[in-house]
Amino acid sequence: MELKILSSEKNSLKIELIGETHTLANALRAQLWKDSGIKLTGYNIEHPLISNPVLTVEGNDPKKMLLNAVVELKKSNSELIKVLK
């Protein structure tokens, strides 16, 4: 997966998830909403066949919140894999 930072400010981050679909974008969005410091998060896909998701994160430290969300998703997926085996 490749990320393209479209805008990065103190309390706002907008990134394009190149080569991804609703699956990852929605999982990240849902995990980000679990963070009490999040003010706004969501994603948009202009065209489902030719566009990449653009994820928006707003809060006190959006980069840190996004990293924490990725770590938590990784943990959840590890547990799921163990259960399925």
PDB file of C-alpha atoms in Angstrom:
ATOM      1  CA  MET A   1       0.000   0.000   0.000  1.00  0.00           C
ATOM      2  CA  GLU A   2       1.159   3.486  -0.796  1.00  0.00           C
ATOM      3  CA  LEU A   3       0.048   6.653   1.007  1.00  0.00           C
ATOM      4  CA  LYS A   4      -0.004  10.115  -0.490  1.00  0.00           C
ATOM      5  CA  ILE A   5      -0.320  12.989   1.972  1.00  0.00           C
ATOM      6  CA  LEU A   6      -2.658  15.529   0.408  1.00  0.00           C
ATOM      7  CA  SER A   7      -2.587  17.944   3.342  1.00  0.00           C
ATOM      8  CA  SER A   8      -1.038  17.891   6.777  1.00  0.00           C
ATOM      9  CA  GLU A   9      -1.694  20.547   9.372  1.00  0.00           C
ATOM     10  CA  LYS A  10      -1.448  20.659  13.158  1.00  0.00           C
ATOM     11  CA  ASN A  11      -4.946  19.264  13.753  1.00  0.00           C
ATOM     12  CA  SER A  12      -5.856  17.908  10.328  1.00  0.00           C
ATOM     13  CA  LEU A  13      -4.560  15.225   7.986  1.00  0.00           C
ATOM     14  CA  LYS A  14      -5.822  14.175   4.570  1.00  0.00           C
ATOM     15  CA  ILE A  15      -4.249  11.156   2.862  1.00  0.00           C
ATOM     16  CA  GLU A  16      -4.930   9.149  -0.264  1.00  0.00           C
ATOM     17  CA  LEU A  17      -4.793   5.363   0.176  1.00  0.00           C
ATOM     18  CA  ILE A  18      -3.396   4.389  -3.215  1.00  0.00           C
ATOM     19  CA  GLY A  19      -4.489   0.988  -4.465  1.00  0.00           C
ATOM     20  CA  GLU A  20      -6.991   0.455  -1.639  1.00  0.00           C
ATOM     21  CA  THR A  21     -10.775   0.218  -1.500  1.00  0.00           C
ATOM     22  CA  HIS A  22     -13.615   0.668   0.970  1.00  0.00           C
ATOM     23  CA  THR A  23     -12.328  -2.304   2.984  1.00  0.00           C
ATOM     24  CA  LEU A  24      -9.250  -0.652   4.482  1.00  0.00           C
ATOM     25  CA  ALA A  25     -10.666   2.876   4.492  1.00  0.00           C
ATOM     26  CA  ASN A  26     -13.774   1.820   6.397  1.00  0.00           C
ATOM     27  CA  ALA A  27     -11.774  -0.249   8.895  1.00  0.00           C
ATOM     28  CA  LEU A  28      -9.485   2.721   9.586  1.00  0.00           C
ATOM     29  CA  ARG A  29     -12.444   5.089   9.913  1.00  0.00           C
ATOM     30  CA  ALA A  30     -14.207   2.796  12.372  1.00  0.00           C
ATOM     31  CA  GLN A  31     -11.061   2.312  14.466  1.00  0.00           C
ATOM     32  CA  LEU A  32     -10.307   6.038  14.501  1.00  0.00           C
ATOM     33  CA  TRP A  33     -13.772   6.781  15.915  1.00  0.00           C
ATOM     34  CA  LYS A  34     -12.834   4.697  18.980  1.00  0.00           C
ATOM     35  CA  ASP A  35     -10.185   7.300  19.882  1.00  0.00           C
ATOM     36  CA  SER A  36     -11.642   9.852  22.302  1.00  0.00           C
ATOM     37  CA  GLY A  37      -9.451  12.624  20.844  1.00  0.00           C
ATOM     38  CA  ILE A  38     -10.894  12.343  17.343  1.00  0.00           C
ATOM     39  CA  LYS A  39     -12.994  15.283  16.209  1.00  0.00           C
ATOM     40  CA  LEU A  40     -13.760  14.152  12.671  1.00  0.00           C
ATOM     41  CA  THR A  41     -12.831  11.236  10.473  1.00  0.00           C
ATOM     42  CA  GLY A  42     -14.200   9.827   7.265  1.00  0.00           C
ATOM     43  CA  TYR A  43     -13.260   8.930   3.735  1.00  0.00           C
ATOM     44  CA  ASN A  44     -14.453   9.597   0.230  1.00  0.00           C
ATOM     45  CA  ILE A  45     -14.041   7.725  -3.043  1.00  0.00           C
ATOM     46  CA  GLU A  46     -14.821   9.934  -6.043  1.00  0.00           C
ATOM     47  CA  HIS A  47     -15.373   7.043  -8.469  1.00  0.00           C
ATOM     48  CA  PRO A  48     -15.412   3.404  -7.317  1.00  0.00           C
ATOM     49  CA  LEU A  49     -13.616   2.044 -10.382  1.00  0.00           C
ATOM     50  CA  ILE A  50     -10.855   4.602 -10.910  1.00  0.00           C
ATOM     51  CA  SER A  51     -10.391   6.532  -7.650  1.00  0.00           C
ATOM     52  CA  ASN A  52      -8.566   5.825  -4.414  1.00  0.00           C
ATOM     53  CA  PRO A  53     -10.047   6.499  -0.980  1.00  0.00           C
ATOM     54  CA  VAL A  54      -9.132   9.844   0.589  1.00  0.00           C
ATOM     55  CA  LEU A  55      -9.126   9.615   4.385  1.00  0.00           C
ATOM     56  CA  THR A  56      -9.582  12.727   6.531  1.00  0.00           C
ATOM     57  CA  VAL A  57      -8.557  12.791  10.194  1.00  0.00           C
ATOM     58  CA  GLU A  58      -9.057  15.745  12.524  1.00  0.00           C
ATOM     59  CA  GLY A  59      -7.991  15.877  16.158  1.00  0.00           C
ATOM     60  CA  ASN A  60      -5.151  16.921  18.460  1.00  0.00           C
ATOM     61  CA  ASP A  61      -2.481  14.787  16.760  1.00  0.00           C
ATOM     62  CA  PRO A  62      -3.966  13.175  13.632  1.00  0.00           C
ATOM     63  CA  LYS A  63      -0.776  11.360  12.566  1.00  0.00           C
ATOM     64  CA  LYS A  64      -0.437   9.734  15.982  1.00  0.00           C
ATOM     65  CA  MET A  65      -4.139   8.825  16.018  1.00  0.00           C
ATOM     66  CA  LEU A  66      -3.840   7.209  12.587  1.00  0.00           C
ATOM     67  CA  LEU A  67      -0.762   5.244  13.658  1.00  0.00           C
ATOM     68  CA  ASN A  68      -2.565   4.053  16.807  1.00  0.00           C
ATOM     69  CA  ALA A  69      -5.548   2.963  14.707  1.00  0.00           C
ATOM     70  CA  VAL A  70      -3.285   0.944  12.410  1.00  0.00           C
ATOM     71  CA  VAL A  71      -1.611  -0.753  15.398  1.00  0.00           C
ATOM     72  CA  GLU A  72      -4.997  -1.648  16.912  1.00  0.00           C
ATOM     73  CA  LEU A  73      -6.282  -3.047  13.604  1.00  0.00           C
ATOM     74  CA  LYS A  74      -3.138  -5.140  13.286  1.00  0.00           C
ATOM     75  CA  LYS A  75      -3.721  -6.564  16.790  1.00  0.00           C
ATOM     76  CA  SER A  76      -7.361  -7.342  16.007  1.00  0.00           C
ATOM     77  CA  ASN A  77      -6.437  -9.110  12.793  1.00  0.00           C
ATOM     78  CA  SER A  78      -3.738 -11.176  14.555  1.00  0.00           C
ATOM     79  CA  GLU A  79      -6.298 -12.367  17.092  1.00  0.00           C
ATOM     80  CA  LEU A  80      -8.764 -13.222  14.334  1.00  0.00           C
ATOM     81  CA  ILE A  81      -6.145 -15.263  12.477  1.00  0.00           C
ATOM     82  CA  LYS A  82      -5.310 -17.200  15.676  1.00  0.00           C
ATOM     83  CA  VAL A  83      -8.982 -17.980  16.294  1.00  0.00           C
ATOM     84  CA  LEU A  84      -9.529 -19.146  12.714  1.00  0.00           C
ATOM     85  CA  LYS A  85      -6.514 -21.487  12.811  1.00  0.00           C
TER      86      LYS A  85
END
